PDB file of C-alpha atoms in Angstrom:
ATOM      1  CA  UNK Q  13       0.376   6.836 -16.325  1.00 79.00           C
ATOM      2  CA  UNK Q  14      -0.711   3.259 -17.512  1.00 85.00           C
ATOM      3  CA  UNK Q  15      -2.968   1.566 -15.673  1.00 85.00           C
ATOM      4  CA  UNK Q  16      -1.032  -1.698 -15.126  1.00 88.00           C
ATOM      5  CA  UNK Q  17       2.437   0.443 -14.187  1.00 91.00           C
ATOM      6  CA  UNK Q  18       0.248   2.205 -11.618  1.00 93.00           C
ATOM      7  CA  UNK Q  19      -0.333  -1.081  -9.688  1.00 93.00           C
ATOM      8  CA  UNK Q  20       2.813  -2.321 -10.003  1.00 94.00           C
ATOM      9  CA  UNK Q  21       3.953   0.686  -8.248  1.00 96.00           C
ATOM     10  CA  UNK Q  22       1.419   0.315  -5.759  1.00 96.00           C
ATOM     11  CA  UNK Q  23       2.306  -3.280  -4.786  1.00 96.00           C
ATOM     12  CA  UNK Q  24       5.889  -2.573  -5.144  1.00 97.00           C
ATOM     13  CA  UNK Q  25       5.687   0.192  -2.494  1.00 97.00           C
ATOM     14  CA  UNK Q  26       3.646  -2.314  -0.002  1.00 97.00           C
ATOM     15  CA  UNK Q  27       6.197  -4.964  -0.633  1.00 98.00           C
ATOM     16  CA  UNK Q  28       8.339  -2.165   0.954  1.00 98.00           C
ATOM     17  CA  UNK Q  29       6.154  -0.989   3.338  1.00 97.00           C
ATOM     18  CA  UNK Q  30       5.462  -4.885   4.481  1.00 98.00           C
ATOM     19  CA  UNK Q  31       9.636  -4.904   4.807  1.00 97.00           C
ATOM     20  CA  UNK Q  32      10.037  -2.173   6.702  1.00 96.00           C
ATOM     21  CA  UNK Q  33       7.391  -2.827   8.639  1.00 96.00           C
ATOM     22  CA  UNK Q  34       9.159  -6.072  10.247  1.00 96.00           C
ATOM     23  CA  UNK Q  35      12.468  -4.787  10.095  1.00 96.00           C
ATOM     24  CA  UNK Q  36      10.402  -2.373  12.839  1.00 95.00           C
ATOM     25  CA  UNK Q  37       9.440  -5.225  14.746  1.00 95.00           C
ATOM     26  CA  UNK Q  38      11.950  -7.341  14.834  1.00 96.00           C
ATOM     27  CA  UNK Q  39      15.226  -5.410  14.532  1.00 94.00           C
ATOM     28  CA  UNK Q  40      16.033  -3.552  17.892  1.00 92.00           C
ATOM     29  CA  UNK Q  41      16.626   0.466  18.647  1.00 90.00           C
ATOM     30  CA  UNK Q  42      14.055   1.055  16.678  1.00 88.00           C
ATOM     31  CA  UNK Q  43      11.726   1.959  19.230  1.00 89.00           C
ATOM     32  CA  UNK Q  44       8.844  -0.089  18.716  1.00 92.00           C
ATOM     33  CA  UNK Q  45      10.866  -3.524  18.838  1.00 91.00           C
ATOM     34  CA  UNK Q  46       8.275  -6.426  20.139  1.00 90.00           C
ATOM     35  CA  UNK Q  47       5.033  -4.386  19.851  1.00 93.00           C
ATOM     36  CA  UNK Q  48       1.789  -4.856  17.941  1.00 95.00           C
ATOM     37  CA  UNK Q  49       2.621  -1.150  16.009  1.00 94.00           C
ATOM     38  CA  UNK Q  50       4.575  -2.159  13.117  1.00 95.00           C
ATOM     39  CA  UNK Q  51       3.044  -5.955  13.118  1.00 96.00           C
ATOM     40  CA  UNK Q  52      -0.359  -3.886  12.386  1.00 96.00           C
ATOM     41  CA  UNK Q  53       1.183  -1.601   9.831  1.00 96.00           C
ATOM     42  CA  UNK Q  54       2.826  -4.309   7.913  1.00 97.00           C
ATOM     43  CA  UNK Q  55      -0.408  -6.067   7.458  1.00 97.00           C
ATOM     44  CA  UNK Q  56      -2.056  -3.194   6.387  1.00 96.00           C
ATOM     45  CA  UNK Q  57       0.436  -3.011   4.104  1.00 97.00           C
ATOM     46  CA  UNK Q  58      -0.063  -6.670   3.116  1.00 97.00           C
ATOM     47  CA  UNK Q  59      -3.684  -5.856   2.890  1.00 96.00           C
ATOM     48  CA  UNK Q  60      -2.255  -3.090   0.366  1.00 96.00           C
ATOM     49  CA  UNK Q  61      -0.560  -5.494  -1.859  1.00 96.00           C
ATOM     50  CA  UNK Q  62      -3.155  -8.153  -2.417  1.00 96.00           C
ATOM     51  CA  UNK Q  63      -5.558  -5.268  -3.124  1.00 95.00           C
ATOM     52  CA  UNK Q  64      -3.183  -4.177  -5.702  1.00 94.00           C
ATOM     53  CA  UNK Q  65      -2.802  -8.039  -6.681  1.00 95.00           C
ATOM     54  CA  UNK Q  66      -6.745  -8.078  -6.659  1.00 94.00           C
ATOM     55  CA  UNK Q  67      -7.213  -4.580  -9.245  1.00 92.00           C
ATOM     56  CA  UNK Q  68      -5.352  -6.738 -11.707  1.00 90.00           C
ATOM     57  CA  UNK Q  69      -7.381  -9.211 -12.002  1.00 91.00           C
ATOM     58  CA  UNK Q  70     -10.766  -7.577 -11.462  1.00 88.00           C
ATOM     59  CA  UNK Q  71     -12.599  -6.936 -14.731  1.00 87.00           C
ATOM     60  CA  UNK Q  72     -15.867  -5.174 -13.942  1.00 89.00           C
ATOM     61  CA  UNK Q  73     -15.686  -1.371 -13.271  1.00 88.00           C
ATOM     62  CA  UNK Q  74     -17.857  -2.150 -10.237  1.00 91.00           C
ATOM     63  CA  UNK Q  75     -14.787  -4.212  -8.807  1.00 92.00           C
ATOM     64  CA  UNK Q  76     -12.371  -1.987 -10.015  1.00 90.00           C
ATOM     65  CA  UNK Q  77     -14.577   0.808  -7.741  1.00 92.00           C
ATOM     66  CA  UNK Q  78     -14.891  -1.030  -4.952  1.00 95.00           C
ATOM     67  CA  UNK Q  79     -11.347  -2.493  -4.667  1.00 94.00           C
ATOM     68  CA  UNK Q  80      -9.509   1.631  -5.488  1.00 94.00           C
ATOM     69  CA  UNK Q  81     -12.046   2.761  -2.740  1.00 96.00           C
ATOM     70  CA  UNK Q  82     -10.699  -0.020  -0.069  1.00 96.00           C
ATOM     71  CA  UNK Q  83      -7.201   0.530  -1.058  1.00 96.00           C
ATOM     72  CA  UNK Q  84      -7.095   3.995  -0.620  1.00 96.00           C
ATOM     73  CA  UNK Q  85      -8.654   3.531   2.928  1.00 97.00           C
ATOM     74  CA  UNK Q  86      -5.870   0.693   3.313  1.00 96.00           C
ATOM     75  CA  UNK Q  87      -3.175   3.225   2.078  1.00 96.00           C
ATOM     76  CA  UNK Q  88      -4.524   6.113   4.197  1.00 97.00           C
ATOM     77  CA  UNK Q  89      -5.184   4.353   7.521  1.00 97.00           C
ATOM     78  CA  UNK Q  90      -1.213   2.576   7.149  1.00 97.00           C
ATOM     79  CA  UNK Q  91       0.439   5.643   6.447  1.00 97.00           C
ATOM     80  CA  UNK Q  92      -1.523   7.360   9.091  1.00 97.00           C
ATOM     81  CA  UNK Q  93      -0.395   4.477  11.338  1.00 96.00           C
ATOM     82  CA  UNK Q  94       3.243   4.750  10.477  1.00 96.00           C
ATOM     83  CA  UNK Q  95       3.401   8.096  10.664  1.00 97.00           C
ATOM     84  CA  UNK Q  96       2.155   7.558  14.451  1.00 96.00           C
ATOM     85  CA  UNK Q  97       4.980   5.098  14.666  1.00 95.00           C
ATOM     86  CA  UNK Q  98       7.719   7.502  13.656  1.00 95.00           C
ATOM     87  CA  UNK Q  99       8.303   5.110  10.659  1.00 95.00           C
ATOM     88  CA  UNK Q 100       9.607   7.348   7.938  1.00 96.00           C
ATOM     89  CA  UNK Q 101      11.034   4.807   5.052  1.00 97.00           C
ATOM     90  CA  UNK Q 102       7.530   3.172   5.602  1.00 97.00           C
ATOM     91  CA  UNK Q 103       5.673   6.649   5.309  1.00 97.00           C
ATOM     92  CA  UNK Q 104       7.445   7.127   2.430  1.00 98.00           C
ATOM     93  CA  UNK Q 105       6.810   3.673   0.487  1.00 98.00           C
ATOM     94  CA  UNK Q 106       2.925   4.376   0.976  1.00 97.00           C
ATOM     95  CA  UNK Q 107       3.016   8.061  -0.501  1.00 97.00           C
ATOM     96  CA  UNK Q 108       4.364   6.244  -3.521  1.00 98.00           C
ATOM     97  CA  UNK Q 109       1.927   3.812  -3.086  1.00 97.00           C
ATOM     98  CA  UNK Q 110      -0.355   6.890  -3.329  1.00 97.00           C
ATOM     99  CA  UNK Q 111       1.162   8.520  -5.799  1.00 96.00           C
ATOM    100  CA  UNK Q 112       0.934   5.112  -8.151  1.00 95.00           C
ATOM    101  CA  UNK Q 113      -2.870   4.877  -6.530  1.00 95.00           C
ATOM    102  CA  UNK Q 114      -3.819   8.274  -8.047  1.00 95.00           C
ATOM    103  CA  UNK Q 115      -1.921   6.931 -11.258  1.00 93.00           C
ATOM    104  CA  UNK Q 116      -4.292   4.244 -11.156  1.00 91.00           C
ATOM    105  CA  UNK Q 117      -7.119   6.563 -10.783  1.00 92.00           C
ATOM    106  CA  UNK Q 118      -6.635   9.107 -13.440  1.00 90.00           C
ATOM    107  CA  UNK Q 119      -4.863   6.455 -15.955  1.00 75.00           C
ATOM    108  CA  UNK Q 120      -6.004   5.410 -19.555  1.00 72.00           C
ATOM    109  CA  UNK Q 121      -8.722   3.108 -19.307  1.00 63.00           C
ATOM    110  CA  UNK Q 122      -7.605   1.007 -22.980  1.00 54.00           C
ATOM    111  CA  UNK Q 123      -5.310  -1.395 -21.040  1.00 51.00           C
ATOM    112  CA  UNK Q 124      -7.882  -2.471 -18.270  1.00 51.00           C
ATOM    113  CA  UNK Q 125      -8.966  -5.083 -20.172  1.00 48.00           C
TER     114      UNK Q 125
END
């Protein structure tokens, strides 16, 4: 997979993750209406898509290593968050999120320039 379609996948899925992460908060019956849960999940998924917004514009491979290494700890730690909040749309955005990460991973290096 292309480098640059990998991270638009990635900060597509936070964009969802962010969404569904408020809809959690503020929408009720959803069980965790008015607490901190989903407020914390949807700003690590925030975190997730400036990370993503970051990769793009990094240039260095030492940037590019440093920034995949924080957002798969971002990814990881959210989903493991939302999985403790019984979140499943949410889950699911961030295994794509993974899914595009190891895209980004394992991708071509020509178009990183």
């Amino acid at each position: 997979m292309p480098y640059r379609s990998a991270l638009t996948i990635i900060m597509l899925s936070a964009i969802v993750a962010v969404g569904c992460g408020l809809y959690a908060y503020f929408i009720p019956l959803t069980g965790v209406t008015g607490t901190w849960g989903p407020l914390a999940a949807a700003f690590g998924a925030l975190c997730t898509l400036i990370g993503g917004v970051l990769m793009v514009m990094a240039r260095h491979r030492s940037q590019r290593f440093l920034l995949m290494s924080l957002l798969a700890l971002g990814i990881v730690l959210t989903a493991f968050a939302t999985y403790l909040l019984h979140q499943w749309v949410m889950l699911t955005a961030l295994g794509v999120g993974a899914l595009g990460w190891l895209g980004a991973v394992s991708g071509p290096e020509g178009d990183r320039v």
